[in-house]
XYZ file of C-alpha atoms in Angstrom:
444
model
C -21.710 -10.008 -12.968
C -21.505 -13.260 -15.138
C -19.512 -16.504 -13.247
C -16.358 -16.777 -14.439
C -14.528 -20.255 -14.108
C -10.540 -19.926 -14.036
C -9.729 -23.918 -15.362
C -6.641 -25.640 -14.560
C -4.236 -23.624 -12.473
C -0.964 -25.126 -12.336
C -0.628 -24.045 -8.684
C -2.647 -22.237 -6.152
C -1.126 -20.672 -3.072
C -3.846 -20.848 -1.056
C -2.588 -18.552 1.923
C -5.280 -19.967 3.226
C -5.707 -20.552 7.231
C -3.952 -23.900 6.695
C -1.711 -22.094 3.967
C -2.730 -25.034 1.421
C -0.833 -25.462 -1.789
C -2.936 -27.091 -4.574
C -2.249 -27.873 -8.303
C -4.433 -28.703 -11.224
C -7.503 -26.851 -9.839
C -10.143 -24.745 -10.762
C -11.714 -21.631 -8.986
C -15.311 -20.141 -9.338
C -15.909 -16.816 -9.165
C -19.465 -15.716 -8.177
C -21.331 -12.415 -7.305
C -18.007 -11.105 -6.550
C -16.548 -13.892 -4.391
C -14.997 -17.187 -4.550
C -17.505 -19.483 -4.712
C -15.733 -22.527 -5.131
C -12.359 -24.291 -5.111
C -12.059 -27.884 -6.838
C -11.109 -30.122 -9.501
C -13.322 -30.681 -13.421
C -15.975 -27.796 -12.910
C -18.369 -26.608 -14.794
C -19.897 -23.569 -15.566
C -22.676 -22.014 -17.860
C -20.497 -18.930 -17.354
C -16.921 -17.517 -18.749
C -14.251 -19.878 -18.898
C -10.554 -18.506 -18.411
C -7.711 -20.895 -18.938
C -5.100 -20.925 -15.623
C -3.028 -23.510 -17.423
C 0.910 -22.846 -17.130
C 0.132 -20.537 -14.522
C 0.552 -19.992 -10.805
C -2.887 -18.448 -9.063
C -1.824 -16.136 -5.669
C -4.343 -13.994 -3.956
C -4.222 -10.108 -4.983
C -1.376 -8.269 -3.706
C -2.153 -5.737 -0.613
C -0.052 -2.362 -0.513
C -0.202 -0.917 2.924
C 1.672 2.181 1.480
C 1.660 4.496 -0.223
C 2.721 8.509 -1.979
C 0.299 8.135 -4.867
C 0.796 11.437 -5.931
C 4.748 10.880 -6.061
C 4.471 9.085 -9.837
C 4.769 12.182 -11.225
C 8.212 13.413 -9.467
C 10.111 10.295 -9.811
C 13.730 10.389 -9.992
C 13.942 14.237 -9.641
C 17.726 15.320 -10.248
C 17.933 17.317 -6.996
C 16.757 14.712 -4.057
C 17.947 11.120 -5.828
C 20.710 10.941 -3.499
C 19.729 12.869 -0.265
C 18.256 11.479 2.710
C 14.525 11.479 3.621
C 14.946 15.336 5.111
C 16.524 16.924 2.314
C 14.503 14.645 -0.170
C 11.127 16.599 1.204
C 12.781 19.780 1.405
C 13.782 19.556 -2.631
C 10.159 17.896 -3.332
C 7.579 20.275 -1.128
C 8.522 23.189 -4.091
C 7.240 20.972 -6.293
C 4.407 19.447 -4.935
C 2.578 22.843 -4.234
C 2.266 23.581 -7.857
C -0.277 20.190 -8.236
C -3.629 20.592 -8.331
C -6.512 18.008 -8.901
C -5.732 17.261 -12.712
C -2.001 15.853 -10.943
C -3.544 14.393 -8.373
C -5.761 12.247 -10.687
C -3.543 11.220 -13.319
C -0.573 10.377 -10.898
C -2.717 8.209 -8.886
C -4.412 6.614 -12.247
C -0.646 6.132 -13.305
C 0.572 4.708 -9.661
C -2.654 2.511 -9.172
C -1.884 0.625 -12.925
C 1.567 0.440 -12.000
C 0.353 -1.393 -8.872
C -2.557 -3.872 -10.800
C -0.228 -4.876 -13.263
C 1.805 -6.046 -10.443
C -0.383 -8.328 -8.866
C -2.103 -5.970 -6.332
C -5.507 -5.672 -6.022
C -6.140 -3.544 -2.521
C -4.105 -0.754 -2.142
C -4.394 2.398 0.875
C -2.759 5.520 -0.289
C -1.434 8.302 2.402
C -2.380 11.714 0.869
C -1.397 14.441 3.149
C -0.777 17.797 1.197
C -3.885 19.386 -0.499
C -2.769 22.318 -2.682
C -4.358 24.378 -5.093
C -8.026 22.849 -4.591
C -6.763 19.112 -4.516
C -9.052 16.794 -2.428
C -8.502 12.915 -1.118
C -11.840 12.571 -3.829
C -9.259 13.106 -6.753
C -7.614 9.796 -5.791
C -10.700 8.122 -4.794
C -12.255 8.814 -8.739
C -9.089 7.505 -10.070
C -9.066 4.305 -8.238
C -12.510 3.957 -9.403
C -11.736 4.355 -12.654
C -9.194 1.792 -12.638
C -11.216 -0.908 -10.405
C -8.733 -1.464 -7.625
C -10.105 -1.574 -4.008
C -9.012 1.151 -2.251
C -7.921 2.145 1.258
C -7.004 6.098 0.874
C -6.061 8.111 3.760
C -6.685 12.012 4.765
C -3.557 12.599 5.330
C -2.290 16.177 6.945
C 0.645 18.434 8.050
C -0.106 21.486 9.882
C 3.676 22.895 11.171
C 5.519 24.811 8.548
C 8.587 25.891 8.617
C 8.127 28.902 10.304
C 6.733 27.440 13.180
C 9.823 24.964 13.207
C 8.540 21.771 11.418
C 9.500 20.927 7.744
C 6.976 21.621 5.454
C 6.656 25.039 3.775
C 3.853 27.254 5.081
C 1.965 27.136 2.109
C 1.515 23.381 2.268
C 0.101 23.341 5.525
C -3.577 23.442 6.957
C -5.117 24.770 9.974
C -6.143 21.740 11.791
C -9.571 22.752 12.667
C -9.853 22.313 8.767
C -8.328 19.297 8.841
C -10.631 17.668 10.819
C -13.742 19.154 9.357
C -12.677 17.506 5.832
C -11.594 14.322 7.469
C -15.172 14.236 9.043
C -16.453 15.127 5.245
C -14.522 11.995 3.366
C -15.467 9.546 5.996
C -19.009 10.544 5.851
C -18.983 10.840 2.087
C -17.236 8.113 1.443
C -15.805 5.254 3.543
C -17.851 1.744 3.864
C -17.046 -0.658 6.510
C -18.973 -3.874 5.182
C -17.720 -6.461 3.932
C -16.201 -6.564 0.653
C -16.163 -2.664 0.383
C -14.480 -1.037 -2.447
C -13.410 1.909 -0.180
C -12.464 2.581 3.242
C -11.203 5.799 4.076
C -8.574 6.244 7.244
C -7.023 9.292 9.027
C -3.108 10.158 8.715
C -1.749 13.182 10.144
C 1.838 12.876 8.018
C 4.285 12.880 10.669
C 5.537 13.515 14.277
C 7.306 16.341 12.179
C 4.673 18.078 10.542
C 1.701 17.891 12.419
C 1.117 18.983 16.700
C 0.593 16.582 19.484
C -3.625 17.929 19.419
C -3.747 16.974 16.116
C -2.729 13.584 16.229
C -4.579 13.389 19.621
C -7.774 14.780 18.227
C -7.038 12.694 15.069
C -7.256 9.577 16.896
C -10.525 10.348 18.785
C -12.184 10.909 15.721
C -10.933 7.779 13.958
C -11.949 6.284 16.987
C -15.630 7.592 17.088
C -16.175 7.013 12.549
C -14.909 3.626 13.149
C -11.759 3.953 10.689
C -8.233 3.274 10.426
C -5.060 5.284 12.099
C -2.228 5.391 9.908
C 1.101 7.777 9.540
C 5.300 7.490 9.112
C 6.894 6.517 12.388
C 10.817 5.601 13.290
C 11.733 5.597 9.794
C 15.495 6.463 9.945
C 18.199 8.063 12.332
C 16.808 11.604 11.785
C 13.484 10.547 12.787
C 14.428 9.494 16.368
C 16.576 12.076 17.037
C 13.858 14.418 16.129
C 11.453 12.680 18.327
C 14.105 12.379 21.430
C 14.757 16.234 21.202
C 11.478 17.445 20.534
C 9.357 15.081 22.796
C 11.759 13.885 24.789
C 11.636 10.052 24.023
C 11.598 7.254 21.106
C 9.127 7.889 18.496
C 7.149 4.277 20.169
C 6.155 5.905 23.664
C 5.222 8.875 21.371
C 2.272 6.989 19.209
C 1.825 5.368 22.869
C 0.984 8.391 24.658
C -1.527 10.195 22.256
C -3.826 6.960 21.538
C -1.932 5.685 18.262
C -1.082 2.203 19.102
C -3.720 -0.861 18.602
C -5.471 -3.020 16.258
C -6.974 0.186 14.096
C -3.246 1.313 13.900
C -0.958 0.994 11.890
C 2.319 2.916 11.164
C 4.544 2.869 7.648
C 8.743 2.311 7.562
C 9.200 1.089 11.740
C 12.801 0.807 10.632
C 14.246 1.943 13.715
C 11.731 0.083 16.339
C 13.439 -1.207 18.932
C 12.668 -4.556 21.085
C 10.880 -2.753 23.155
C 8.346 -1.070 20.696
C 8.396 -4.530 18.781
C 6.901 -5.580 22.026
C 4.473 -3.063 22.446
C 3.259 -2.897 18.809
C 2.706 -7.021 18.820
C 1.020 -7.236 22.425
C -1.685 -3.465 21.054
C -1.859 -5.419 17.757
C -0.765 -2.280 15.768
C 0.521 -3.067 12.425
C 3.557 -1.646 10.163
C 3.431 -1.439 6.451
C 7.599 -2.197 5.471
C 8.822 -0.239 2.794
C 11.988 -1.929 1.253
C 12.634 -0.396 -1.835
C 12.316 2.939 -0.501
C 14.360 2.306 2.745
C 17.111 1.300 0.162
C 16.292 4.180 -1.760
C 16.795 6.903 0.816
C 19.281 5.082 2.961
C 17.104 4.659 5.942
C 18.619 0.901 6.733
C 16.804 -2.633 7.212
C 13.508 -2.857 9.006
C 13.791 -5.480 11.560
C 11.048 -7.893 9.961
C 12.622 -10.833 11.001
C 11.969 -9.905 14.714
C 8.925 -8.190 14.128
C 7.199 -11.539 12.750
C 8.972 -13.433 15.307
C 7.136 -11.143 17.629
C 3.879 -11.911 15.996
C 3.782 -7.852 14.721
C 1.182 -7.818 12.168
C 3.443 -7.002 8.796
C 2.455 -5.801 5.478
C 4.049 -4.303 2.624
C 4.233 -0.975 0.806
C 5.596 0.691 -2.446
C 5.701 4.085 -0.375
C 6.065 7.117 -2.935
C 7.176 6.778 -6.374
C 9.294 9.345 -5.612
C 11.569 7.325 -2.652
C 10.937 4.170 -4.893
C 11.087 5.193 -7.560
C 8.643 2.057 -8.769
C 5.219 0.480 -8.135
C 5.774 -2.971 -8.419
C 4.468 -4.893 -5.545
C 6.429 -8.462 -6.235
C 9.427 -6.765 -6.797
C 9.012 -5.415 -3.474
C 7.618 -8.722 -1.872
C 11.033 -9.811 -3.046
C 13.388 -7.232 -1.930
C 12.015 -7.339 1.742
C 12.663 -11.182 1.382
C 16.922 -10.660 0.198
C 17.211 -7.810 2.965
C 15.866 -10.495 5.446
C 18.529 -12.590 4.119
C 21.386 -10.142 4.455
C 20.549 -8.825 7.707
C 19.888 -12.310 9.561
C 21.303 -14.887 6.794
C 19.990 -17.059 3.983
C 17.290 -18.752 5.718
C 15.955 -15.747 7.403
C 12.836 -15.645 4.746
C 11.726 -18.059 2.515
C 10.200 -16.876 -0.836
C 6.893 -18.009 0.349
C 6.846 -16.065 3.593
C 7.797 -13.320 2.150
C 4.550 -13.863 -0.913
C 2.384 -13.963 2.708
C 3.613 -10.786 3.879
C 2.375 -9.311 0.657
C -1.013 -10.608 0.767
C -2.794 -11.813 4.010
C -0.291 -10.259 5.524
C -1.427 -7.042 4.517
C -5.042 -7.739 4.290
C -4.742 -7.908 8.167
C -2.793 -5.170 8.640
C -5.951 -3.209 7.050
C -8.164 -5.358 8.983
C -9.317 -6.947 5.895
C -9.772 -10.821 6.534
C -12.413 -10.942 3.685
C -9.275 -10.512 1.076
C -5.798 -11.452 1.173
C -6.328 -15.574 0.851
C -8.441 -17.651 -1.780
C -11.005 -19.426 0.142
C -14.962 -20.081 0.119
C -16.597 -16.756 0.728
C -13.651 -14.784 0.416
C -13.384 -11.898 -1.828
C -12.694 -13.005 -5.807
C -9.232 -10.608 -5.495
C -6.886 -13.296 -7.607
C -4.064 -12.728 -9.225
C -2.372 -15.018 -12.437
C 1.104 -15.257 -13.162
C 2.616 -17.087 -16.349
C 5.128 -19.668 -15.062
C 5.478 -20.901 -18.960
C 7.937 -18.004 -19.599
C 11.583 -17.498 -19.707
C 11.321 -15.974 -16.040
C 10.272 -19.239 -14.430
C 12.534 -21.547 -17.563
C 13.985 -24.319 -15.767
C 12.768 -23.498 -11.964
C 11.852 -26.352 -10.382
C 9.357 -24.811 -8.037
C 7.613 -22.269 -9.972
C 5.445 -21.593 -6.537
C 8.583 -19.846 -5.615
C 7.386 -17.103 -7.936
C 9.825 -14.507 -5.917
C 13.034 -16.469 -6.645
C 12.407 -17.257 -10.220
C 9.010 -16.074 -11.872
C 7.114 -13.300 -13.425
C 7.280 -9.570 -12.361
C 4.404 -8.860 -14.239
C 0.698 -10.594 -13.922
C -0.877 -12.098 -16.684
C -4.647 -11.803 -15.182
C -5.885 -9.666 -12.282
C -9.198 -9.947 -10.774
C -11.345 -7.688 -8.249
C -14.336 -8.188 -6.962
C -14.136 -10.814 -9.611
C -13.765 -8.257 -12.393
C -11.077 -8.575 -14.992
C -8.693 -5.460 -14.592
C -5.814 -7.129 -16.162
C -6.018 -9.481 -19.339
C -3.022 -11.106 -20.851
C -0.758 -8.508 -19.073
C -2.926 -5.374 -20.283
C -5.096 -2.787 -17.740
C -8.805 -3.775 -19.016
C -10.303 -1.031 -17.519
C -8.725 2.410 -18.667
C -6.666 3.455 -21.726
C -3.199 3.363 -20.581
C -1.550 4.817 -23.347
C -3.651 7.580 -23.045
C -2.767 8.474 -19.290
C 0.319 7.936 -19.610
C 1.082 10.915 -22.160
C -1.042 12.790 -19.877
C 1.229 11.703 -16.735
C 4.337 13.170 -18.877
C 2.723 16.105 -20.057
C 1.926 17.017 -16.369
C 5.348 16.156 -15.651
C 6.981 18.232 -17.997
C 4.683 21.341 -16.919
C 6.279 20.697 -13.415
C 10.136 20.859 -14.497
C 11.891 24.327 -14.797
């Protein structure tokens, strides 16, 4: 892979251990990392103009219903809460098959890259009609992100009182025999790996106690991540009191899915007392604005939760709860719901830009990406502060008060993926008329 020498940034947000801010710098990109940070380089290499730009690491998405893009904004579950939202979307969902599960996640994942993000998990948990978590993985492939997908499952159906339909469900001896499969087949813990695969049994609703007990000790033994939905609105906890018999917290306590290779998606309802057992286990939340909004589920308690020293990403979560992709939009909606929960100086536009990227690097245990620094991974995004977004700011830093919702460049692994605002590395137009042709086979 040739250097590449980004010249002249206006700005660069660091986020950094020492969270440095510097201007009129230049970054080399080398064998995939950042090689160096400084001012007047030179290189032998590509030279990329950073001038009239702000330079922020890549975005991290903790969350995410990749799938989802192609049932956005379906008629019958855009105003119901999260139960009857599944119950209208499950129907749907067991008609896909690994053509949808491609092109959705091909759609979802350029969504995401034009939005700054460069690392993004996904939470997969229905398989029907021969789909596998290897759809997803091609896709992101494909498209160049990094990628931290999870075999996701649900294994109660309705008839044996959870919410899923039968037919979407899995016997969990299977389960665990394919999760054992993508780990083996696929998952890489070094450094700077492209994939990591996790387990995710979908919910306290739709999967037993074994499974997410067995789930664990097999994470646990492969070495990967723990991830699934916990305490995202009322109806979750009063599930969770009346089925188990206490708060959704003691729950993940008791079966082994709190701690540092943890971490759990919405947390909207946590308490202080799970706050305080999820920041002394080090288990980590991915916060889900947009889609809290979306279905009415309330306001994650972030403030406390950093306070508390939780480790705190963010997420998109589904396209169909969002019903977007867009990473810095949501970087700045968890920022204004900080603000109207706990008042105006609750979260500052650069905490919140944190949150979105080291923030969630950690929360995937990823401390090679998530801040520009020597060594680090060349994950970088560019955003144009010369436009009318950022016209007459006078801190274009503060790129989530006034500034671009679209990147200009994108880099991973120090590969271009996004060039003057356009996805380098697929045809767009092309997947997108196969995203609506899928989509239109779906409706009645």
């Amino acid at each position: 892979m040739p250097e590449i020498l980004l010249k002249n940034a206006d700005a660069v947000l660091t986020m950094d251990d020492d969270r440095r801010e510097l201007s009129a710098v230049d970054i080399r990109l080398r064998d995939g990392v950042i090689a160096e940070i400084g001012k007047d380089l030179e290189t032998s290499g590509e030279t990329l103009s950073a001038r009239g730009c702000v330079v922020t690491p890549g975005l991290v998405n903790t969350h995410h219903h990749l799938y989802q893009s192609l049932t956005r904004a379906v008629p019958g579950g855009q105003d119901a809460l999260l139960f009857g939202w599944l119950q209208t979307l499950y129907p749907i969902w067991s008609r896909f098959g690994p053509e949808e599960m491609f092109v959705s996640a091909q759609t979802g994942l350029a969504e995401l890259a034009l939005s700054g993000c460069t690392l993004s998990s996904d939470h997969l948990y229905l398989y029907p009609n021969g789909s596998r978590l290897d759809d997803t993985i091609a896709a992101a492939r494909e498209i160049g992100l990094r990628f931290h997908p999870t075999r996701g499952a649900m294994s109660i159906g309705e008839s044996d009182g959870g919410l899923p339909p039968d037919s979407l469900v899995e016997r969990e001896a299977s389960i665990l025999e394919d999760s054992i499969r993508v780990v083996d087949a696929f998952h890489d813990p070094s450094e700077g790996a492209m994939v990591r695969v996790g387990l995710a049994p979908c919910s306290p609703f739709s999967v037993s106690r074994d499974l997410m007990r067995d789930a664990a000790l097999l994470a646990r033994d492969k070495k990967v991540m723990l991830h699934t939905h916990l305490a995202e609105n009322d109806e979750d906890i009063s599930y969770s009191q009346e089925k188990f018999g206490c708060r959704p917290g003691q729950y993940a306590e008791d079966l082994g899915w709190t701690g540092p290779d943890v971490w759990h998606a919405h947390c909207v309802k946590l308490d202080d007392r799970e706050i305080r057992l999820f920041a002394g286990s080090g288990t980590g939340v991915a916060h889900c604005p947009c889609s809290n909004c979306r279905l009415g589920s309330g306001i994650a308690p972030v403030r406390a939760m950093r306070d508390a020293r939780v480790k705190v990403g963010l997420g998109v979560d589904g396209s169909a709860s969002n019903d977007a992709g867009n990473l810095v939009l949501e970087a700045r909606q968890s920022m204004l719901l900080q603000r109207v929960a706990n008042g105006a100086d609750a979260m500052s536009a650069r905490e919140a830009l944190e949150i979105a990227t080291r923030g969630g690097a950690d929360v995937l245990n990823r401390p090679d990406c998530g801040r520009l620094a020597l060594g680090k991974r060349a994950d970088i995004a560019l955003w144009d502060v010369s436009g009318l977004e950022s016209a007459g700011s006078w801190d274009p830093a503060a790129l989530l008060l006034a500034g671009p919702t679209r990147v200009k460049h994108l880099f991973v692994e120090g590969r271009q993926v996004v060039n003057d605002g356009q996805i380098t590395t697929i045809d767009l137009p092309r997947v997108i008329e196969r995203q609506n042709r899928l989509a239109r086979n779906l409706q009645p």
